[in-house]
C-alpha positions as a Python dict, from the first residue, in 0.01 Angstrom:
ca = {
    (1, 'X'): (0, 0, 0),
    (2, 'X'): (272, 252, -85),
    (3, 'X'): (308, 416, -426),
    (4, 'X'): (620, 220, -473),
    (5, 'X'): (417, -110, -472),
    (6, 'X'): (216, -269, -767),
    (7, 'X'): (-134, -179, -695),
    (8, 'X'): (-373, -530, -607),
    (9, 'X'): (-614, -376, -435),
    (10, 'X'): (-850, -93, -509),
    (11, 'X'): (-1127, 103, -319),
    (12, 'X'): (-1387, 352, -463),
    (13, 'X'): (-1597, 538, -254),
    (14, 'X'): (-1897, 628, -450),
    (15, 'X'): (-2195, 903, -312),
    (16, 'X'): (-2415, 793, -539),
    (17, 'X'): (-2645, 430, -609),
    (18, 'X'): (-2642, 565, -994),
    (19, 'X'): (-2284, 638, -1039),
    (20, 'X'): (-2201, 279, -822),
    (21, 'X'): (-2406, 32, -1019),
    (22, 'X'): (-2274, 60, -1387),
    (23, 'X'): (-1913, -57, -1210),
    (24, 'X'): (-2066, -334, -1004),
    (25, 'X'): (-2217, -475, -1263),
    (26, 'X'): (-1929, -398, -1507),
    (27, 'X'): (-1712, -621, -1338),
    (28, 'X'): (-1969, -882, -1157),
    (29, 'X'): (-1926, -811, -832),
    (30, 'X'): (-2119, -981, -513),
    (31, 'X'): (-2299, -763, -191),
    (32, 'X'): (-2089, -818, 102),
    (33, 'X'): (-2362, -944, 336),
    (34, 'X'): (-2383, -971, 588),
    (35, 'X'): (-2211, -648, 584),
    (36, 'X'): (-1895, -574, 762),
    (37, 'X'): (-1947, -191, 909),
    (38, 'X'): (-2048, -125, 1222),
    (39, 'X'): (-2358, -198, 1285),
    (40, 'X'): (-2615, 120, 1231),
    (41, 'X'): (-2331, 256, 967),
    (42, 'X'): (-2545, 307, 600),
    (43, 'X'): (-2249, 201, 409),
    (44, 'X'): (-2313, -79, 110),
    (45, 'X'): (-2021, -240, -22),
    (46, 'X'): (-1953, -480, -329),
    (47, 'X'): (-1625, -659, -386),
    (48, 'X'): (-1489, -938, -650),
    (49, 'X'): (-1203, -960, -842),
    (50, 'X'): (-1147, -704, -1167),
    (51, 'X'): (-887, -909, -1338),
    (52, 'X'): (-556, -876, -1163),
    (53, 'X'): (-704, -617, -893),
    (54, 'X'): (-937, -699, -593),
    (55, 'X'): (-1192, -413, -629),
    (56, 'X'): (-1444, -301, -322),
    (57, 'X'): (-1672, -65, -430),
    (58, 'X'): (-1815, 147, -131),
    (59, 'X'): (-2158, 316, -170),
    (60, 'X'): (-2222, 593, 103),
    (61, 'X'): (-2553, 460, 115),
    (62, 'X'): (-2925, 596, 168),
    (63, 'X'): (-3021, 845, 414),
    (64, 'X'): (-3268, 664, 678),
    (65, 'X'): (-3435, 944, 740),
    (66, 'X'): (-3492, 1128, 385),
    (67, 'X'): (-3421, 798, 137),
    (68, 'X'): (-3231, 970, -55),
    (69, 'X'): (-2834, 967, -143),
    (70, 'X'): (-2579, 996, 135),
    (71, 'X'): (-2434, 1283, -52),
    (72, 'X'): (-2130, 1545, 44),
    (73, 'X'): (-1854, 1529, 228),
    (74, 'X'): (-1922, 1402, 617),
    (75, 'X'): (-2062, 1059, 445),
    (76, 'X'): (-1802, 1040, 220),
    (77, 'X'): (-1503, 1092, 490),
    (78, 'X'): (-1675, 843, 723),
    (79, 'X'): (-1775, 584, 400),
    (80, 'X'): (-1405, 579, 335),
    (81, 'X'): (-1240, 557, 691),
    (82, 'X'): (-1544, 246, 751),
    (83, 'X'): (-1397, 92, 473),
    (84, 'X'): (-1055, 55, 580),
    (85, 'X'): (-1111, -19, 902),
    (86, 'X'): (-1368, -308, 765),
    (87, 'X'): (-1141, -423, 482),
    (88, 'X'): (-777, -309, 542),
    (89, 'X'): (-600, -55, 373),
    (90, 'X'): (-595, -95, -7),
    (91, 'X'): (-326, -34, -201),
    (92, 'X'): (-516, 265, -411),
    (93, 'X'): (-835, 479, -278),
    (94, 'X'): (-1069, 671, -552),
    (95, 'X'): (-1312, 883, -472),
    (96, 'X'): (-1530, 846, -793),
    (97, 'X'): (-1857, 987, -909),
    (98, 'X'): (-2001, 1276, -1127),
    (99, 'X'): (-1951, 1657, -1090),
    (100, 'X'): (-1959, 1996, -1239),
    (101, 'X'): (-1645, 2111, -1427),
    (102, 'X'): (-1551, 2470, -1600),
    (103, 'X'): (-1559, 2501, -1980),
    (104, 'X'): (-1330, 2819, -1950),
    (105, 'X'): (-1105, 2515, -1831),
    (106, 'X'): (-1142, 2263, -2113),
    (107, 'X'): (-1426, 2086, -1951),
    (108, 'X'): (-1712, 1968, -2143),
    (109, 'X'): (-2033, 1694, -2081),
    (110, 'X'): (-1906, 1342, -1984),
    (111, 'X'): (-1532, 1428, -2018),
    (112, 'X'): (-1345, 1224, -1684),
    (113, 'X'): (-1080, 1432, -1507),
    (114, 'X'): (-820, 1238, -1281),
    (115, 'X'): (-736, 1479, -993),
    (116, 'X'): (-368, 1673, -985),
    (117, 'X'): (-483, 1789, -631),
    (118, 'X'): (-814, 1844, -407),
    (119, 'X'): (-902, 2137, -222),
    (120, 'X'): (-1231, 2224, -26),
    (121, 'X'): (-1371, 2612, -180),
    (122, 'X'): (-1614, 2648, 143),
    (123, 'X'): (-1408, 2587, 451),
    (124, 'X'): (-1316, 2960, 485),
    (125, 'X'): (-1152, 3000, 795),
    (126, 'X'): (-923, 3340, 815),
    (127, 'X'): (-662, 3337, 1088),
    (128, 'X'): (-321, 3572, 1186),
    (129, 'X'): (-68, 3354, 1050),
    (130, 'X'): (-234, 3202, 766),
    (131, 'X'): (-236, 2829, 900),
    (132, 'X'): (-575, 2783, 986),
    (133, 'X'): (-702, 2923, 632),
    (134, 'X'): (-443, 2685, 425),
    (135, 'X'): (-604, 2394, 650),
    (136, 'X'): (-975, 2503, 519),
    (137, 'X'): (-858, 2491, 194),
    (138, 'X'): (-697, 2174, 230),
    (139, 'X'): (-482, 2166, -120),
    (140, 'X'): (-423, 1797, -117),
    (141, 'X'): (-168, 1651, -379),
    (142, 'X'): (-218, 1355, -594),
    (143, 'X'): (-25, 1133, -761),
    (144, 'X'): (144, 1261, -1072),
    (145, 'X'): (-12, 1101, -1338),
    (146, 'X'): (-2, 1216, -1594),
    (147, 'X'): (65, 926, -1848),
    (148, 'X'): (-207, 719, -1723),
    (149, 'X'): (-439, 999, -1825),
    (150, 'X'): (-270, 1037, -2132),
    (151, 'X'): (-338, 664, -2191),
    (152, 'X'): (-672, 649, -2074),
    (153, 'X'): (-803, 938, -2250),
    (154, 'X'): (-873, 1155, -1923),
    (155, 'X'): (-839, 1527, -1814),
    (156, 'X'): (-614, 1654, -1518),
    (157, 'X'): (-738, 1905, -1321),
    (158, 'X'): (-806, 2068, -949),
    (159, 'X'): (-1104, 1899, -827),
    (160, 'X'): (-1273, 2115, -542),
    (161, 'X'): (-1513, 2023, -298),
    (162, 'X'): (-1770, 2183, -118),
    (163, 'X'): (-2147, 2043, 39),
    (164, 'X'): (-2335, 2263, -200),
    (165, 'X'): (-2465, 2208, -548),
    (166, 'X'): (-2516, 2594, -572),
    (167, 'X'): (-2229, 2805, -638),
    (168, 'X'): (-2190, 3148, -495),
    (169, 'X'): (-2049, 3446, -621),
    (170, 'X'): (-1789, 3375, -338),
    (171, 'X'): (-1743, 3027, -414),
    (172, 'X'): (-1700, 3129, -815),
    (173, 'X'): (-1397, 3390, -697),
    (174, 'X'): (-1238, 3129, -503),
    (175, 'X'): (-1287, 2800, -759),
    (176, 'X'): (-1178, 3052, -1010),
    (177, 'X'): (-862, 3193, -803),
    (178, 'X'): (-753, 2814, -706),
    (179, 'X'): (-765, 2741, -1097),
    (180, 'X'): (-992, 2457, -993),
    (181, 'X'): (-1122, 2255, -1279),
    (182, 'X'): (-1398, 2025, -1146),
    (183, 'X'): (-1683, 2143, -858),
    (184, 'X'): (-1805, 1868, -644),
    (185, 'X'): (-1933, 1731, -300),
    (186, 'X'): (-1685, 1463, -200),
    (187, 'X'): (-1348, 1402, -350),
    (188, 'X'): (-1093, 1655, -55),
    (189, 'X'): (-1283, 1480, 207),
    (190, 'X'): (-1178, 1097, 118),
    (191, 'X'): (-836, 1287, 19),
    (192, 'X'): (-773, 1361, 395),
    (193, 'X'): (-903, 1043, 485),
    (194, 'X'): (-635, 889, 288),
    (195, 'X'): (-382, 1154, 395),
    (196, 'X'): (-397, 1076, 752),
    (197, 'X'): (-406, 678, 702),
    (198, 'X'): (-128, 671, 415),
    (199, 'X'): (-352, 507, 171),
    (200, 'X'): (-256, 647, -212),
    (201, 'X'): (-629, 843, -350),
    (202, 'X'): (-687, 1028, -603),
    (203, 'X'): (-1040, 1171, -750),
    (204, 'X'): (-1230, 1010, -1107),
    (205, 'X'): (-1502, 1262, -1192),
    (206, 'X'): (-1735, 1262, -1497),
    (207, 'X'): (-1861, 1585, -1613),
    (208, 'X'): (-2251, 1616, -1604),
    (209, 'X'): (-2313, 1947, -1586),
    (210, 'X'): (-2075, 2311, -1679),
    (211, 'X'): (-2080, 2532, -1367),
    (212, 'X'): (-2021, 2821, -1648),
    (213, 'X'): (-2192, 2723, -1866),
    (214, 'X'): (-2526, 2907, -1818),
    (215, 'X'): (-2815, 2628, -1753),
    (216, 'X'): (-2961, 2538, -1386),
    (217, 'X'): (-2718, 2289, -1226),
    (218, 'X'): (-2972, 2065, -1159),
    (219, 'X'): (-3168, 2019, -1464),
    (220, 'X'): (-2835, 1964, -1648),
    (221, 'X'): (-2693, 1750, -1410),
    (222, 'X'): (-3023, 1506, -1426),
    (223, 'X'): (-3048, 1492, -1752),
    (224, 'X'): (-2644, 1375, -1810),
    (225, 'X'): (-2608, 1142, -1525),
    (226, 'X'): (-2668, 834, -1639),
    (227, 'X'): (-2443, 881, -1987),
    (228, 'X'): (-2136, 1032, -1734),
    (229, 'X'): (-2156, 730, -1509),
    (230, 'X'): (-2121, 533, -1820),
    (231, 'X'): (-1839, 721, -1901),
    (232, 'X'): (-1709, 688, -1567),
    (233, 'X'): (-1733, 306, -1607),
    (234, 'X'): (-1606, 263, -1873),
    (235, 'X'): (-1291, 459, -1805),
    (236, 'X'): (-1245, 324, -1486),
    (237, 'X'): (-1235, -37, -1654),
    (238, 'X'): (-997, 131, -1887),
    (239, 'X'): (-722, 296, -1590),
    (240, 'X'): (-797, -54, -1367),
    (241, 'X'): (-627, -281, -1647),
    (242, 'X'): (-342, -82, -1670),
    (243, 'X'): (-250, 24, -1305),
    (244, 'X'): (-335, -304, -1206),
    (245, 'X'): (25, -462, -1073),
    (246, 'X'): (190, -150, -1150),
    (247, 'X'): (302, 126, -918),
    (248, 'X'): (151, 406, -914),
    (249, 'X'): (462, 600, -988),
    (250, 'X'): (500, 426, -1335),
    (251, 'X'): (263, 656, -1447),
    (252, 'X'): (393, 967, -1344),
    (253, 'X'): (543, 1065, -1699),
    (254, 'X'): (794, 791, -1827),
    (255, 'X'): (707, 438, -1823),
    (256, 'X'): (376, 415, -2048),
    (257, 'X'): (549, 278, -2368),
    (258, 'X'): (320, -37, -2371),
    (259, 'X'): (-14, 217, -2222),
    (260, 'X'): (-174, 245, -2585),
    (261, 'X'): (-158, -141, -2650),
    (262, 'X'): (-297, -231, -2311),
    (263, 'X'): (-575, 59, -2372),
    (264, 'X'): (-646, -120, -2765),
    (265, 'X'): (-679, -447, -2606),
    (266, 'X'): (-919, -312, -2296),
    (267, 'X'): (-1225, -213, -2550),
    (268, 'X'): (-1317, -275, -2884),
    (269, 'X'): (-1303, 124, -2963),
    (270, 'X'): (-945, 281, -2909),
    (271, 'X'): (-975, 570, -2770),
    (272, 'X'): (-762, 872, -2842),
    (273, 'X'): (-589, 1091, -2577),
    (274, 'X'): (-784, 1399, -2510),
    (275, 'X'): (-605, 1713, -2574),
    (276, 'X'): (-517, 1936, -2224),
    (277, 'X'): (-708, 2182, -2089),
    (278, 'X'): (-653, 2536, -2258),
    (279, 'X'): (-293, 2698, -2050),
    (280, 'X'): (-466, 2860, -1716),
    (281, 'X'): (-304, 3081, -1509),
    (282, 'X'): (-13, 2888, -1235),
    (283, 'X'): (-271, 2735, -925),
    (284, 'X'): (-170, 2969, -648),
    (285, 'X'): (-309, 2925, -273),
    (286, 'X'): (-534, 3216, -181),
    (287, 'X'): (-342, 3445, 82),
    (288, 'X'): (-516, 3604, 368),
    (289, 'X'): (-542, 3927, 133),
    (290, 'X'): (-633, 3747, -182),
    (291, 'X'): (-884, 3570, 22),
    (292, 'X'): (-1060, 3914, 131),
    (293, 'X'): (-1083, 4025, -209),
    (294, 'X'): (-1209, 3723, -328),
    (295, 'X'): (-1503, 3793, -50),
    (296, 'X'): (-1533, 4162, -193),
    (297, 'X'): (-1540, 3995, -567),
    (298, 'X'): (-1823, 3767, -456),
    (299, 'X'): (-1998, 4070, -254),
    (300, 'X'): (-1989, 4324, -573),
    (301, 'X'): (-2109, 4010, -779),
    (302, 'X'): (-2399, 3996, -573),
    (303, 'X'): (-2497, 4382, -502),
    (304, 'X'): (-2422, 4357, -891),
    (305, 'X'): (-2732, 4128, -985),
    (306, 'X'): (-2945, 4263, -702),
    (307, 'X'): (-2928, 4614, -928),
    (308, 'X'): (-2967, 4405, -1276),
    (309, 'X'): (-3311, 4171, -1116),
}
């Protein structure tokens, strides 16, 4: 299960029934049923072997009430503790799905970042020494790896999480002032998850919809879906084939001389790397201080279109 070890098991935990499905039927895998959660717990999982890796796919599940999605973050952190508790550990953790993503950063429709850390944008929570604001934030590492994007044809980038689709002028300041790259509803959540049970994570995202990029969220983000989860899959089948027996710290720079053969012989198209987001300003925690004028950025943005409406 440690980073040092070749990775044999893998566990996404997926929000979403439409990003799931193209990766469960990708690779063939079988319902667990009767299900191993506790009982009342919404969770769906598939599982089956990927090749070398033993893949669980973990759907958050429908809402009993609303039949909808089991969206955001507090189904997400429980989907992804349930599943190590009802399957063990695994030796890598993904929290995988669709999101927003910032053109200013290099973003654009159905690219896939891999995540260089998560952070949450809407846990503000000012305190005298600082602690209890870093903890909102979160700013949780992952991996370096930075030659299995490279191979696989992905972006790196902060992923940030918050349990809105909207994004407030506050939000923007701080997304912006984090350099954050990718806006979405799940990924810091299964990050602590991980953090606190040692399990390796990191966040796969396909773009569906530009957070600056001037259309409603929404709209944009139901029309793209289904071609980003394709992506997604198809990426993912990609970055499985090559981590799988490999530890994760092969990839963190050196050791991908063979990546662009394995990547040739994983789909009929190669696949060229894509070129790095444009150079961004260092990602700098937000300070108590920055943090207030963040507030007062988001507060003038808003008296700002009040005046202009």
């Amino acid at each position: 299960m440690a980073t040092g070890d070749g990775v044999r098991r893998v566990t996404l935990i997926m929000a979403m029934r439409e990003e799931a499905m193209p990766i469960v039927d990708r690779f063939g895998l079988k319902l667990v049923d009767p299900p191993r959660f506790v009982d009342g717990a919404p969770f769906v999982a598939w599982m089956g072997d990927a090749g070398a890796v033993r893949l669980c796919v973990c759907w958050c599940g429908h809402d009993k009430r609303f039949g909808v999605n089991n969206v955001a973050t507090t189904a997400a952190a429980v989907a992804a503790y349930a599943a190590v508790a009802a399957f063990g550990a695994p030796d890598l953790m993904i929290s995988a799905g669709t999101a927003g993503a910032f053109a200013q950063r290099g973003a654009a429709l159905n690219d896939v970042f891999l995540s260089s850390k998560c952070i949450f944008h809407s846990r503000r929570i000012p305190g005298e020494d600082g602690e209890l604001e870093e903890y909102g934030f979160g700013h949780i590492r992952s991996p370096n790896l930075s030659a299995l994007a490279a191979a696989v044809g992905l972006k790196v980038g902060v992923v940030s999480t918050s349990d809105s689709l909207d994004c407030t002028p506050t939000d923007l300041a701080l997304l912006l002032g984090e350099g954050a790259s990718v806006k979405e509803m799940e990924a810091a959540s299964v990050a602590w998850v991980c953090q606190q049970l040692r399990v390796p994570f990191f966040a796969l995202k396909a773009v569906t919809d530009l957070v600056d990029g001037g259309e409603a969220t929404r709209e944009e983000f139901e029309r793209n879906l289904a071609a980003a989860a394709a992506e997604l899959q198809h990426r993912f089948a990609l970055l499985l084939e090559l981590v799988a027996g490999k530890p994760l710290s092969h990839w963190a720079g050196g050791g991908a001389g063979g990546a662009a053969a394995a990547v040739e012989r994983a789909a009929p198209t190669q696949f060229l790397p894509v070129p790095p987001p444009r150079p961004v300003a260092a990602e700098q925690p937000l300070g108590l201080w920055s943090w207030s004028l963040a507030i007062l950025i988001g507060v003038s943005l808003a008296r700002s279109e009040e005046h202009t409406s």
